[in-house]
Structure formats: structure tokens, C-alpha cells
PDB file of C-alpha atoms in Angstrom:
ATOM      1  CA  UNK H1247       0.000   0.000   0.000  1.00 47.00           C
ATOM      2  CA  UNK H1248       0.833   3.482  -0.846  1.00 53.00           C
ATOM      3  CA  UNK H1249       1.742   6.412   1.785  1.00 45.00           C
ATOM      4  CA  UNK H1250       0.115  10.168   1.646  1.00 42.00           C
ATOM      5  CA  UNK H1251       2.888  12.651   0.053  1.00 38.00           C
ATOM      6  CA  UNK H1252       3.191  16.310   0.592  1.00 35.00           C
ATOM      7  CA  UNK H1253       4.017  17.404  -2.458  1.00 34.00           C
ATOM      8  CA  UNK H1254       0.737  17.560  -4.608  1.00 34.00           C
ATOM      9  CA  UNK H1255      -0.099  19.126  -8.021  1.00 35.00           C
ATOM     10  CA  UNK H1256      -3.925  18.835  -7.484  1.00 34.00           C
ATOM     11  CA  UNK H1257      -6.314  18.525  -5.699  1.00 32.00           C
ATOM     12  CA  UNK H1258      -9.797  16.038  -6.167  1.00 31.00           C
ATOM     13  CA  UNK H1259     -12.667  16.324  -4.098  1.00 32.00           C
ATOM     14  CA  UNK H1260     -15.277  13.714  -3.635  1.00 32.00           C
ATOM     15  CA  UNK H1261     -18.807  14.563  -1.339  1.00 33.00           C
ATOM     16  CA  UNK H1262     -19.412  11.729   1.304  1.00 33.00           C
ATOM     17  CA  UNK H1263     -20.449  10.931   4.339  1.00 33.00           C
ATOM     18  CA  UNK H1264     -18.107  11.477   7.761  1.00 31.00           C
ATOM     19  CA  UNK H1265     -18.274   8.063   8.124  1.00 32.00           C
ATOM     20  CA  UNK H1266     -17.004   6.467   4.966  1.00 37.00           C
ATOM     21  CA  UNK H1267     -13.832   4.405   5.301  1.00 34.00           C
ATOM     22  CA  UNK H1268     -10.648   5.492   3.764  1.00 32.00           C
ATOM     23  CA  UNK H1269     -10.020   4.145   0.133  1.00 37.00           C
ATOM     24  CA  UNK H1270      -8.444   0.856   0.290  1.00 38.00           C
ATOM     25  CA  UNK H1271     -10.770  -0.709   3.086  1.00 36.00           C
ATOM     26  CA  UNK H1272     -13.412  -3.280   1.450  1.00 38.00           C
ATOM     27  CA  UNK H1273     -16.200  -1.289   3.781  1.00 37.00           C
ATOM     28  CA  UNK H1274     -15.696   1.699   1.757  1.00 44.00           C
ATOM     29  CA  UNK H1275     -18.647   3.942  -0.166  1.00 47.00           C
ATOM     30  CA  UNK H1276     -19.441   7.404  -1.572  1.00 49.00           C
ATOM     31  CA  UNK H1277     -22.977   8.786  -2.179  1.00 50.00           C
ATOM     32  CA  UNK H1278     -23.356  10.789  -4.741  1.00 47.00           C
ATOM     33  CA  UNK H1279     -26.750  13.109  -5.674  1.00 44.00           C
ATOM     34  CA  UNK H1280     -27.494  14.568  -8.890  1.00 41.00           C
ATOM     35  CA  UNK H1281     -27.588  18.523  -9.381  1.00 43.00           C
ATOM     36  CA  UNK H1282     -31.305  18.261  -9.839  1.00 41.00           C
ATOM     37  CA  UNK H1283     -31.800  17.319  -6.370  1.00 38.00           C
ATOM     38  CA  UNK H1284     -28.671  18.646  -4.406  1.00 40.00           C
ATOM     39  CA  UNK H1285     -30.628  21.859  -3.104  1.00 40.00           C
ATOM     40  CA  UNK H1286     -33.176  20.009  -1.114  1.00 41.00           C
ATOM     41  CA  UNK H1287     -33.782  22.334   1.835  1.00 39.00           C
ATOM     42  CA  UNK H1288     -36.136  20.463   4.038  1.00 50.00           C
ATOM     43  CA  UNK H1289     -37.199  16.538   5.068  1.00 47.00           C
ATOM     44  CA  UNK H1290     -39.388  16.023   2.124  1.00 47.00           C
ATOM     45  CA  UNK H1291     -36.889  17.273  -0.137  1.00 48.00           C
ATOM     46  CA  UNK H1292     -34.092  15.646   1.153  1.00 48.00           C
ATOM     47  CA  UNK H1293     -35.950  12.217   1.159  1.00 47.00           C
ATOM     48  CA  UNK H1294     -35.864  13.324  -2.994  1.00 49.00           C
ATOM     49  CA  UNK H1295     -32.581  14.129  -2.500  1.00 46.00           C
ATOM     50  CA  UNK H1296     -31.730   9.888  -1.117  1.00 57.00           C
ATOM     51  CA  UNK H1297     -34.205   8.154  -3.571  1.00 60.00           C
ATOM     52  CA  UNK H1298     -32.223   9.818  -6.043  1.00 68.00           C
ATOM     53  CA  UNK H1299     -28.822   9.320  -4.734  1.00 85.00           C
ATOM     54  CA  UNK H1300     -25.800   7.270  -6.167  1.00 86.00           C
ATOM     55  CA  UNK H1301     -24.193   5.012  -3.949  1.00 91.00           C
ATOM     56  CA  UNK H1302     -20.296   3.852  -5.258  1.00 94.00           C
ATOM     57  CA  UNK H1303     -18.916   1.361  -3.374  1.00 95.00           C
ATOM     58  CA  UNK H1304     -16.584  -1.518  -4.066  1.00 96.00           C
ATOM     59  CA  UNK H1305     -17.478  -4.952  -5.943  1.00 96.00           C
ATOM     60  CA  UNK H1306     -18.836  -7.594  -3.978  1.00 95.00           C
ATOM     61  CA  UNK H1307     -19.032 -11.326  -5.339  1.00 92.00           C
ATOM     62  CA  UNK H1308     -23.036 -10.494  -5.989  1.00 93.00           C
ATOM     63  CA  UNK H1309     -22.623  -7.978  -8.550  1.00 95.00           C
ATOM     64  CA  UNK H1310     -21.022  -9.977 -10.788  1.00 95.00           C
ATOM     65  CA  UNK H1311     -23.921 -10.393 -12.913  1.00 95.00           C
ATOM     66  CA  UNK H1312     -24.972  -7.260 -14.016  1.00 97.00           C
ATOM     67  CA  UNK H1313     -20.968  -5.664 -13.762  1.00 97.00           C
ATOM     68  CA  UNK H1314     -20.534  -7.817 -16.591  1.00 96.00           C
ATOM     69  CA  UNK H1315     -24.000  -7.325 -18.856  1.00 96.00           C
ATOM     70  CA  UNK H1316     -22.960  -3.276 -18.654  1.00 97.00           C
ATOM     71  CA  UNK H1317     -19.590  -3.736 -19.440  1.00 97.00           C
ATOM     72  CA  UNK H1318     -21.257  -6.009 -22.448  1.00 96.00           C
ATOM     73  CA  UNK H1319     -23.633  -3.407 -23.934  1.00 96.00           C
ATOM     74  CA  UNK H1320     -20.857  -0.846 -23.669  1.00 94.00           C
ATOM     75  CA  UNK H1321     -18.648  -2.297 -25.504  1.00 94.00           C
ATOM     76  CA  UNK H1322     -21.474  -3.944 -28.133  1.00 95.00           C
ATOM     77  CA  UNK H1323     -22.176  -0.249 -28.744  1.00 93.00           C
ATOM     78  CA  UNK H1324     -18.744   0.742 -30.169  1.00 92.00           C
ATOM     79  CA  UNK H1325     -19.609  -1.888 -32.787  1.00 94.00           C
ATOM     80  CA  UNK H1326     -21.717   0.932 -34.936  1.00 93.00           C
ATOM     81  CA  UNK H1327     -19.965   4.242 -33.563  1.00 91.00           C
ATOM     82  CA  UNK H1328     -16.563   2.505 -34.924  1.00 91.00           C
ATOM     83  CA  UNK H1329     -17.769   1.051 -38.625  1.00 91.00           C
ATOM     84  CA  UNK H1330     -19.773   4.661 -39.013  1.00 92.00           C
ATOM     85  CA  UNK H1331     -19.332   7.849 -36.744  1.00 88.00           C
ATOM     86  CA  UNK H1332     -15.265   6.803 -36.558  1.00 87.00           C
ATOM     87  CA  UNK H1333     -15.144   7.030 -40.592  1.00 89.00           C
ATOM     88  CA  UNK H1334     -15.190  10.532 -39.836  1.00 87.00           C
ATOM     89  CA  UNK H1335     -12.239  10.840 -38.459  1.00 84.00           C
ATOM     90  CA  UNK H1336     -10.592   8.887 -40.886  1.00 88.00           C
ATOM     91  CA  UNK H1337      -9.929  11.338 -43.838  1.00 91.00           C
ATOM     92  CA  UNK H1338      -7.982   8.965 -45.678  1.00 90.00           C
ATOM     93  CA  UNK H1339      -9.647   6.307 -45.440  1.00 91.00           C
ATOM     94  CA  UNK H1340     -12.451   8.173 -46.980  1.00 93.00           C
ATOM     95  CA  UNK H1341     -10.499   9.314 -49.753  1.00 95.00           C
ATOM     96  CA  UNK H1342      -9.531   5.384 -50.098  1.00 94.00           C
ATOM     97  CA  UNK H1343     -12.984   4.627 -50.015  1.00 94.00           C
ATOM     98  CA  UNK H1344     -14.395   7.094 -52.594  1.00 95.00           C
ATOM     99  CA  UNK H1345     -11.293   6.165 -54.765  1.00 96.00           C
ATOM    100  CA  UNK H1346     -12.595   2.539 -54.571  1.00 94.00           C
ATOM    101  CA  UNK H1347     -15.927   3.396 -55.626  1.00 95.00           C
ATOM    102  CA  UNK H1348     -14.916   5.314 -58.652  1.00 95.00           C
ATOM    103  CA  UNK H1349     -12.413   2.356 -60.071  1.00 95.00           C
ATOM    104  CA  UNK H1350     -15.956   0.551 -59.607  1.00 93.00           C
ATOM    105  CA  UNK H1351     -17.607   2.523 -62.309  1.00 93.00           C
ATOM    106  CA  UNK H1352     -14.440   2.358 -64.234  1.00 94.00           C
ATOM    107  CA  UNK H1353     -13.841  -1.077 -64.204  1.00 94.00           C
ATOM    108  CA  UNK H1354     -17.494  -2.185 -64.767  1.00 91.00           C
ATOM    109  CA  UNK H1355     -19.038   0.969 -66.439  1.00 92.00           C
ATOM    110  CA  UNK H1356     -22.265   0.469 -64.315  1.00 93.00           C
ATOM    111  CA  UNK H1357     -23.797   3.382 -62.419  1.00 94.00           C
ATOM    112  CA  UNK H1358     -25.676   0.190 -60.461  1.00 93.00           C
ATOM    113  CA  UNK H1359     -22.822  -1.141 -59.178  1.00 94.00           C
ATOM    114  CA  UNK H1360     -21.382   2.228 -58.574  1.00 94.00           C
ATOM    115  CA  UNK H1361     -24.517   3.328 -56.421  1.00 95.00           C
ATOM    116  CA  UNK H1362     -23.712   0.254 -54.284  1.00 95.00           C
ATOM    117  CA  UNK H1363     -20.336   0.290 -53.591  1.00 95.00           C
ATOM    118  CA  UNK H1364     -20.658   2.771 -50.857  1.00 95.00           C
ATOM    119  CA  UNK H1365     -22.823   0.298 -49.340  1.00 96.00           C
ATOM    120  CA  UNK H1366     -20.931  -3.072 -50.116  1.00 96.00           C
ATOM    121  CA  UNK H1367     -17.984  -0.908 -48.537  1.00 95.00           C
ATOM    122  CA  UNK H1368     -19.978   0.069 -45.296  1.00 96.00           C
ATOM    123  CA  UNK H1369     -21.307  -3.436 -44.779  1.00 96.00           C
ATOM    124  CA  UNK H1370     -17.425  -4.992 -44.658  1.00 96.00           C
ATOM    125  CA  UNK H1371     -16.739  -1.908 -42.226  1.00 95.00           C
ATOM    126  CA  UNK H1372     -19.893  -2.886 -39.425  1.00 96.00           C
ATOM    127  CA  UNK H1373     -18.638  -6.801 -40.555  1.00 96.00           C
ATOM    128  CA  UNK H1374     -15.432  -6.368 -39.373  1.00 94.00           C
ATOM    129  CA  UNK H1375     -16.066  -4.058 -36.735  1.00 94.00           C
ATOM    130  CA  UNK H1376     -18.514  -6.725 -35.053  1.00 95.00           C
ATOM    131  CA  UNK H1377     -15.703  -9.101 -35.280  1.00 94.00           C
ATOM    132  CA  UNK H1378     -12.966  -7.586 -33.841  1.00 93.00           C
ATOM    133  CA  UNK H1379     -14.647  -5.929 -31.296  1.00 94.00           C
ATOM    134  CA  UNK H1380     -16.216  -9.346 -30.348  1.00 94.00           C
ATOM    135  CA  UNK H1381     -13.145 -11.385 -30.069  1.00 93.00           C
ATOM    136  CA  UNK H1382     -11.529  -8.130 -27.729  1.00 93.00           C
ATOM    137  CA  UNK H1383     -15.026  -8.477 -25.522  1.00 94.00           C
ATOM    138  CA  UNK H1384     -14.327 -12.500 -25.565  1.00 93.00           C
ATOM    139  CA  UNK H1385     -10.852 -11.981 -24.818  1.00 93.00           C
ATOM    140  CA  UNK H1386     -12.284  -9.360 -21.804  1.00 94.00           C
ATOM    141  CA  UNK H1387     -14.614 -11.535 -20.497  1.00 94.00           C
ATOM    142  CA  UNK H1388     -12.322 -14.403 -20.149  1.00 93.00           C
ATOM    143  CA  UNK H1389      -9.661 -12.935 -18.274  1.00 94.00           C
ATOM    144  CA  UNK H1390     -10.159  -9.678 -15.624  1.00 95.00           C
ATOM    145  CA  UNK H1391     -13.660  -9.389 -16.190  1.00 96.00           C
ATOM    146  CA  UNK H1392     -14.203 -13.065 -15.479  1.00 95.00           C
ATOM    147  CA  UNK H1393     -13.000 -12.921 -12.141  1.00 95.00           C
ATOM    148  CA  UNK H1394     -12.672  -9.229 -10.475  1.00 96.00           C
ATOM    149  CA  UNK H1395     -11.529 -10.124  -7.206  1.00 95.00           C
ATOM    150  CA  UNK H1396      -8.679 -11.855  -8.385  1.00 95.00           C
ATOM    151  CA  UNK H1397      -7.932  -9.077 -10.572  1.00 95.00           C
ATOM    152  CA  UNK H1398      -8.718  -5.848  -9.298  1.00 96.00           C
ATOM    153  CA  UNK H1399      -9.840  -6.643  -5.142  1.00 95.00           C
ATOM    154  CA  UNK H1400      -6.780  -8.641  -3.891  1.00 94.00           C
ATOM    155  CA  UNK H1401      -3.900  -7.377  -5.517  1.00 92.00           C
ATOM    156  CA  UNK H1402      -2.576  -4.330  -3.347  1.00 90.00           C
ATOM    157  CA  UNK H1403      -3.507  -0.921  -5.274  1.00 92.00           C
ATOM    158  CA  UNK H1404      -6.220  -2.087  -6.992  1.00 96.00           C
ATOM    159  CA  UNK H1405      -9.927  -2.121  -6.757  1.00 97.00           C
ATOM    160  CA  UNK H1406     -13.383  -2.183  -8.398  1.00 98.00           C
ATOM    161  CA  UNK H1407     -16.418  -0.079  -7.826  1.00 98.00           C
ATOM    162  CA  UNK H1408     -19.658  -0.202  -8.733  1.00 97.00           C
ATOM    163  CA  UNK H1409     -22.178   2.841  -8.319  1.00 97.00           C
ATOM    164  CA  UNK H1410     -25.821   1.901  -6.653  1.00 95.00           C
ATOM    165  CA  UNK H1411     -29.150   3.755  -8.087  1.00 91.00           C
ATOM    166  CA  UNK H1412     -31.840   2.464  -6.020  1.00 87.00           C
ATOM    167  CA  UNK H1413     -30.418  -0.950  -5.327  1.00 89.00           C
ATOM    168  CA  UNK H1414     -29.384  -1.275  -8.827  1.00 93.00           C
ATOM    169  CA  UNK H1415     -25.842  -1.103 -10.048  1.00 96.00           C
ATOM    170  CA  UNK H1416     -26.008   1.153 -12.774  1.00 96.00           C
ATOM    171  CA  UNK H1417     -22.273   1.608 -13.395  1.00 97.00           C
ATOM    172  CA  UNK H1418     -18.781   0.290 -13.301  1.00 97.00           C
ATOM    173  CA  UNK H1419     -15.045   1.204 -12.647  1.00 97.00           C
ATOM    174  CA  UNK H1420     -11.539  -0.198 -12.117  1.00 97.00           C
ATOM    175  CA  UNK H1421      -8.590   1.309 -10.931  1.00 97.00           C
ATOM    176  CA  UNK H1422      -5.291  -0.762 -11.707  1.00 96.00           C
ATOM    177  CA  UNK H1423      -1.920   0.011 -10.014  1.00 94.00           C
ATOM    178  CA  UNK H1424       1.330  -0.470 -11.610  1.00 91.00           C
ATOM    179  CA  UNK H1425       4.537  -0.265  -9.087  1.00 87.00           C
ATOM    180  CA  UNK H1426       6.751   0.305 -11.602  1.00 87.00           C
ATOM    181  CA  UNK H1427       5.985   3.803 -12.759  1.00 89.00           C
ATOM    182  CA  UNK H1428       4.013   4.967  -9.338  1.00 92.00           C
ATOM    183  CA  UNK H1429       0.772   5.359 -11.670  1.00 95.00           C
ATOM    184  CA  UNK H1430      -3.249   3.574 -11.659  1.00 96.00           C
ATOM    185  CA  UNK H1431      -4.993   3.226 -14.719  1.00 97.00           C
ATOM    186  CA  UNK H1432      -8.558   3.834 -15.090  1.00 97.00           C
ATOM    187  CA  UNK H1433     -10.263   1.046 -16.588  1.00 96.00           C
ATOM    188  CA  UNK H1434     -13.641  -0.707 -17.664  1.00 96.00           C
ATOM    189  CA  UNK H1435     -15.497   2.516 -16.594  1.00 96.00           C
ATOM    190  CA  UNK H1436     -18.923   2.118 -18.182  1.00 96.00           C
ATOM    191  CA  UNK H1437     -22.398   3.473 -17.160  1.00 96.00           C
ATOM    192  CA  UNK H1438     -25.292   1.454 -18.023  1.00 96.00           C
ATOM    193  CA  UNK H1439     -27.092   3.569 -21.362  1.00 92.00           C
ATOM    194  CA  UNK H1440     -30.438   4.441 -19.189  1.00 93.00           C
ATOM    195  CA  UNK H1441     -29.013   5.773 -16.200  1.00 93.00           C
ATOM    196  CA  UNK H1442     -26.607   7.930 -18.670  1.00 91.00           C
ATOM    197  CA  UNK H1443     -26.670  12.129 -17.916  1.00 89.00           C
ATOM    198  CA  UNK H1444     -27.168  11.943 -14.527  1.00 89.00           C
ATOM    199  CA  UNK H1445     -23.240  12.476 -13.669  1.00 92.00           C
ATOM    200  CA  UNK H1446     -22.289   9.046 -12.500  1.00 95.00           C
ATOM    201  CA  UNK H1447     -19.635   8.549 -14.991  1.00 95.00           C
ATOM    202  CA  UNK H1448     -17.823  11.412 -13.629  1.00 95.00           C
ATOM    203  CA  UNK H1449     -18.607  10.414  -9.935  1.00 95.00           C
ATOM    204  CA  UNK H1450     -16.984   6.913 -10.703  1.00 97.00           C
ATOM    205  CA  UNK H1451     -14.204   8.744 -12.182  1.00 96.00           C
ATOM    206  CA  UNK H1452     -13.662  10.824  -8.967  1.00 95.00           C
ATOM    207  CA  UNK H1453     -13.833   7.734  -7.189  1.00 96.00           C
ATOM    208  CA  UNK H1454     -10.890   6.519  -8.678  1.00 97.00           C
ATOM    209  CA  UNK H1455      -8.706   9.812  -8.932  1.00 96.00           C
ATOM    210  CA  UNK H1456      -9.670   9.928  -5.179  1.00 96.00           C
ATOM    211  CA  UNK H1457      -8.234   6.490  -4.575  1.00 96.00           C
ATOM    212  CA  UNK H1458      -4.738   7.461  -6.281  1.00 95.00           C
ATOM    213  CA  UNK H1459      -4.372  10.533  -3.936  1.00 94.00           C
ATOM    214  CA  UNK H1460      -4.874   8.838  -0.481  1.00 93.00           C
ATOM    215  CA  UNK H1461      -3.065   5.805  -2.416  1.00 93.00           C
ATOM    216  CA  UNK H1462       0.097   7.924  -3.051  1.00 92.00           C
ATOM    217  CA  UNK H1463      -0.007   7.712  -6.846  1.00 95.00           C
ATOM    218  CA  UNK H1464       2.187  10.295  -8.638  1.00 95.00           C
ATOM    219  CA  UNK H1465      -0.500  10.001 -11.841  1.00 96.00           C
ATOM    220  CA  UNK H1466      -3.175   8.259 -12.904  1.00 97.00           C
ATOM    221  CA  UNK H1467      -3.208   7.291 -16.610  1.00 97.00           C
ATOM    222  CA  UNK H1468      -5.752   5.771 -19.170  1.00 96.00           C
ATOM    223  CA  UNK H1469      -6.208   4.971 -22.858  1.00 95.00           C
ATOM    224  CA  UNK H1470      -9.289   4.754 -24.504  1.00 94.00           C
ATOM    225  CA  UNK H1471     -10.251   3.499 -27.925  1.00 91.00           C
ATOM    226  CA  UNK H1472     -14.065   6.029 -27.378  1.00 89.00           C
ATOM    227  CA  UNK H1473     -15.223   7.593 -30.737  1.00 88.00           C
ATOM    228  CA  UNK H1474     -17.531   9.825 -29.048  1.00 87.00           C
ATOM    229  CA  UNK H1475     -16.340  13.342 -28.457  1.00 88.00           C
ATOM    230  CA  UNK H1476     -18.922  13.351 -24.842  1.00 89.00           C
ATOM    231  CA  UNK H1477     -16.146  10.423 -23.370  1.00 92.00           C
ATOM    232  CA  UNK H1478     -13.293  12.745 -24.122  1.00 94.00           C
ATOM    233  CA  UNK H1479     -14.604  15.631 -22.896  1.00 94.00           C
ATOM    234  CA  UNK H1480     -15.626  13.363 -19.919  1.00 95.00           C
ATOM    235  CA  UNK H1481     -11.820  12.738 -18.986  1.00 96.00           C
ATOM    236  CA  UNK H1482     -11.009  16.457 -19.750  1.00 95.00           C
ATOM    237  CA  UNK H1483     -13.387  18.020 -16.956  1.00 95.00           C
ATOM    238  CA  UNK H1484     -11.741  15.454 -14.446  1.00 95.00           C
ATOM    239  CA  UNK H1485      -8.443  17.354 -15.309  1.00 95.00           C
ATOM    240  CA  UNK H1486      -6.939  14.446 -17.668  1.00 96.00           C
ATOM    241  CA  UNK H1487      -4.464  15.624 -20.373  1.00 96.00           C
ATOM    242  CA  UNK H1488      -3.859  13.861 -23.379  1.00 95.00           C
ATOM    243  CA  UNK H1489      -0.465  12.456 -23.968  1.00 95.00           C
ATOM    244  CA  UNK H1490      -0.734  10.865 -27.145  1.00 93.00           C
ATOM    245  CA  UNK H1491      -2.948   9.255 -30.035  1.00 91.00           C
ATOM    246  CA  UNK H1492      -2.659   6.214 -32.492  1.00 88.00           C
ATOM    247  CA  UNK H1493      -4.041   5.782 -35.709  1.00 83.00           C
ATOM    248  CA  UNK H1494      -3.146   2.034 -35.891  1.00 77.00           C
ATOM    249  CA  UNK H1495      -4.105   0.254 -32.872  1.00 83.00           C
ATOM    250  CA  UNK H1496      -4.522  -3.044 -32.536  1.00 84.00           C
ATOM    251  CA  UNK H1497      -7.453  -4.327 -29.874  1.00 83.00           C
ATOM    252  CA  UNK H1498      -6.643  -7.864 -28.242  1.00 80.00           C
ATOM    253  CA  UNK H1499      -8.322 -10.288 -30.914  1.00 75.00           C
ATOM    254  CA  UNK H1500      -7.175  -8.125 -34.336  1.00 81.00           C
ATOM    255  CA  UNK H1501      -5.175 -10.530 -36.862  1.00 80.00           C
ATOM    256  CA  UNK H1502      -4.467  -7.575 -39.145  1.00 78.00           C
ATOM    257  CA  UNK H1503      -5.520  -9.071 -42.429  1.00 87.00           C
ATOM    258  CA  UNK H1504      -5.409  -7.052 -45.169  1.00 89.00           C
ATOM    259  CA  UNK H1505      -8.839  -7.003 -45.485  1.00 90.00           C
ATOM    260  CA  UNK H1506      -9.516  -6.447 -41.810  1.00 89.00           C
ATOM    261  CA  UNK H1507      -6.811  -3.318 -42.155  1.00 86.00           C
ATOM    262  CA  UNK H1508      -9.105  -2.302 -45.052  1.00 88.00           C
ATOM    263  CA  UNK H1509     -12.107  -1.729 -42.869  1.00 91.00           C
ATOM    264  CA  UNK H1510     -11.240  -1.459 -39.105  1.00 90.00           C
ATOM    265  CA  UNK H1511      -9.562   1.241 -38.012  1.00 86.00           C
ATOM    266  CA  UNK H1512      -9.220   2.778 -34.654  1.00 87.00           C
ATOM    267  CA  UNK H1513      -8.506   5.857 -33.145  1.00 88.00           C
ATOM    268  CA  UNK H1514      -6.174   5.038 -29.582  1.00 92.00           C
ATOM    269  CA  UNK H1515      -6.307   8.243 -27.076  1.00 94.00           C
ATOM    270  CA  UNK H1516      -3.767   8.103 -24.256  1.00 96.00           C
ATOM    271  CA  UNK H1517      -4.852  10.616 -20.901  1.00 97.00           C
ATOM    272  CA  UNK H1518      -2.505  11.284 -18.426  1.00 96.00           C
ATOM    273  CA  UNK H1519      -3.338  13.208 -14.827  1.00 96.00           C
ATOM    274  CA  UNK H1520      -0.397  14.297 -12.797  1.00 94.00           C
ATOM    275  CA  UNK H1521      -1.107  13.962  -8.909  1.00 91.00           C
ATOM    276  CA  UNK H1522       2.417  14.774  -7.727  1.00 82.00           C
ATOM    277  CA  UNK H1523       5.782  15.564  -8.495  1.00 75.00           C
ATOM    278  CA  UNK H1524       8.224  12.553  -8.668  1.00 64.00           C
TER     279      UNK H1524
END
């Protein structure tokens, strides 16, 4: 276990009760209320104010079930936003693409074919998107996210939270130490898609940037692979920088095929947060 160190860059600042354990104990939690219902100014408010709060606290054995269906349909949704909305950040594979369509009407003089191609060419993009991104999700489920504790609750500097919206969990997140470099990386976060705007991604976020500080963690670091600009800007208002970007990934499960270098491409962001000086 980490120590507390003078010496800190900034500060993060997490709203719970007195009584909440420090970070690192298995009794800990945080409640968290949305800004609709923060200003409750009397009892009948303030019992709005608890219906409506957001418990985090850390994995238990029981939660197993539904940690693992949200971290499912999170990832199942980056099987459209990569094969369509991430074309759009790909300028040259656009220019490949409309290149491709017009040696189509060259080739085979037929504005039919030529109509389709854009098509055909989006169909091998959501093809190949579904199948890499389902061999990295059976690749995830087989390993950390097949058995948390033995990942992320028994190894020293780790842990797993789940937040709590009316004794559902409705979201996830993993912090992951690594010794060598003095950082944690923030993983798995996901927020199941009806509970979404409410503020509990960025509460589980907290969560773990709050961990690092009373952990003694110089940074905390993550990449993410998220083609929607609302994750990015997500990290940002925690105070992450970015430190770098690939344009040639490659996701546990990728063979790199020609054809699957044709039409899967992915944008790798890497965040950084400095806690401390070294």
C-alpha cells in the first residue's frame, strides 16, 4: 500500500459521508446526488434528494452479474460508432474509399454497381467491426472481467467499484496500479445507457482519482479506444491531459488481415493526470 505525500499538483474532491472508510478498506462507499436534487432544503426534499442518490462502493461477489452485462452493452455499442461515426475521423480512409468506388464505375461501367459500392464498402466496415470488437469483448470476459476479485480486489492498489441507483448497479469502474511507474490506470469505466446524464460517470471517475491521492499515486493514466467526443470531454473536466494518439491500434483479438486493415480502423487516445511531483 501506498503512503500520503506532501508534495501535490492537485487537488480532487469527492462529497461523502463522515463516516465512509478510507479508500483501500473493502467497507468503503461514496454517495453521490445529482444537481437536480442537491438543493433540497427540508425533510421532504431531502428524502428526494436519497431516492435519487448514487451510492459507489466496491465490488462484492453479488454484482457480478450485471458488472458484466454493462460492461457487455458498452462495448457492443462501439460496434456501430466505430464502422460509421469513426469514418469521420478517418480522412484517408475516406479518400480510399471514394477512390474505390470510382475504379468501380471504371472497371465495370455500371452506375448500379457504382450506387452500391458505398454500401458493399460500409457493410465490410460494421462486418469487421462486429468481429474484432467481439473477439476483444471474448478476450475481456475471459480474463479480468471473469473474475474481479482476483484481478482488481486482492492485488494491493487495486480495486473495483460499482455505483448503486436504487439498489441497482447502474455503473462500473476499475482502478489498476502499476509499481513500476508509481501510476493507476482507469479502466472498464462504463455506465449502463439508461441511467446515462445523470453524472455518474464522472462520480466513478472521482472515485478513482480519489483512490490514487490517499493511495500515493504520482499520476493516474488511461487509454481509450471512445469515438464519441462526450467520453473525451468526460476525462477532460476530471483534469486528464492527453499524452498521445494512435491511428493504428490493434485491440486484443485483431489478426491484421489485409482485409480487416481495409475496414477497421481505430482511433487510440492516451490521458494522463499528474497527482504529484516525482
Amino acid at each position: 500500500m501506498h503512503f500520503s505525500s506532501p508534495k501535490m499538483v492537485c487537488e480532487t474532491k469527492i462529497v461523502a459521508d463522515e463516516h465512509d472508510a478510507i479508500p483501500g478498506t473493502k467497507k468503503e462507499s461514496i454517495m453521490w446526488s445529482s444537481p437536480q436534487s442537491s438543493a433540497a432544503l427540508n425533510p421532504a426534499e431531502d428524502k428526494d434528494v436519497r431516492k435519487d442518490a448514487v451510492f459507489i462502493r466496491e465490488f462484492e461477489r453479488g454484482d457480478h452479474v450485471e458488472v458484466r452485462r454493462i460492461f457487455y452493452e458498452g462495448i457492443m455499442e462501439r460496434i456501430p460508432n466505430t464502422a460509421f461515426r469513426g469514418l469521420r475521423q478517418q480522412p484517408k480512409t475516406q479518400f480510399l474509399y471514394a477512390l474505390l468506388t470510382l475504379m468501380c464505375f471504371v472497371v465495370t461501367k455500371s452506375v448500379t454497381l457504382t450506387c452500391c459500392a458505398p454500401f458493399i464498402l460500409m457493410g465490410a466496415r460494421y462486418y469487421y467491426s462486429r468481429k474484432v470488437i467481439h473477439s476483444y469483448l471474448d478476450c475481456a470476459l475471459h480474463t479480468d472481467m471473469a473474475d474481479i476479485e482476483a484481478y482488481y480486489m486482492k492485488p494491493t492498489g487495486s480495486c473495483f467499484w460499482v455505483a448503486v441507483l436504487e439498489g441497482r448497479v447502474v455503473g462500473i469502474v476499475a482502478a489498476q496500479g502499476c509499481e513500476d511507474d508509481n501510476t493507476v490506470e482507469l479502466r472498464r469505466m462504463s455506465v449502463d445507457s439508461r441511467y446515462r446524464g445523470k453524472g455518474i460517470a464522472k462520480a466513478l471517475g472521482r472515485r478513482v482519482l480519489e483512490f490514487a491521492v490517499r493511495n500515493n499515486y504520482a499520476a493516474v493514466v488511461l487509454g481509450t479506444t471512445a469515438v464519441k467526443l462526450a467520453a473525451h470531454k468526460l476525462y477532460e473536466s476530471l483534469g486528464f491531459r492527453r499524452t498521445g494518439r494512435s491511428e493504428d491500434y490493434r485491440l486484443p483479438g485483431m489478426n491484421r488481415s489485409p482485409l480487416e486493415r481495409l475496414f477497421f480502423q481505430i482511433r487510440y487516445s492516451r490521458y494522463r493526470l499528474q497527482l504529484r511531483e516525482e
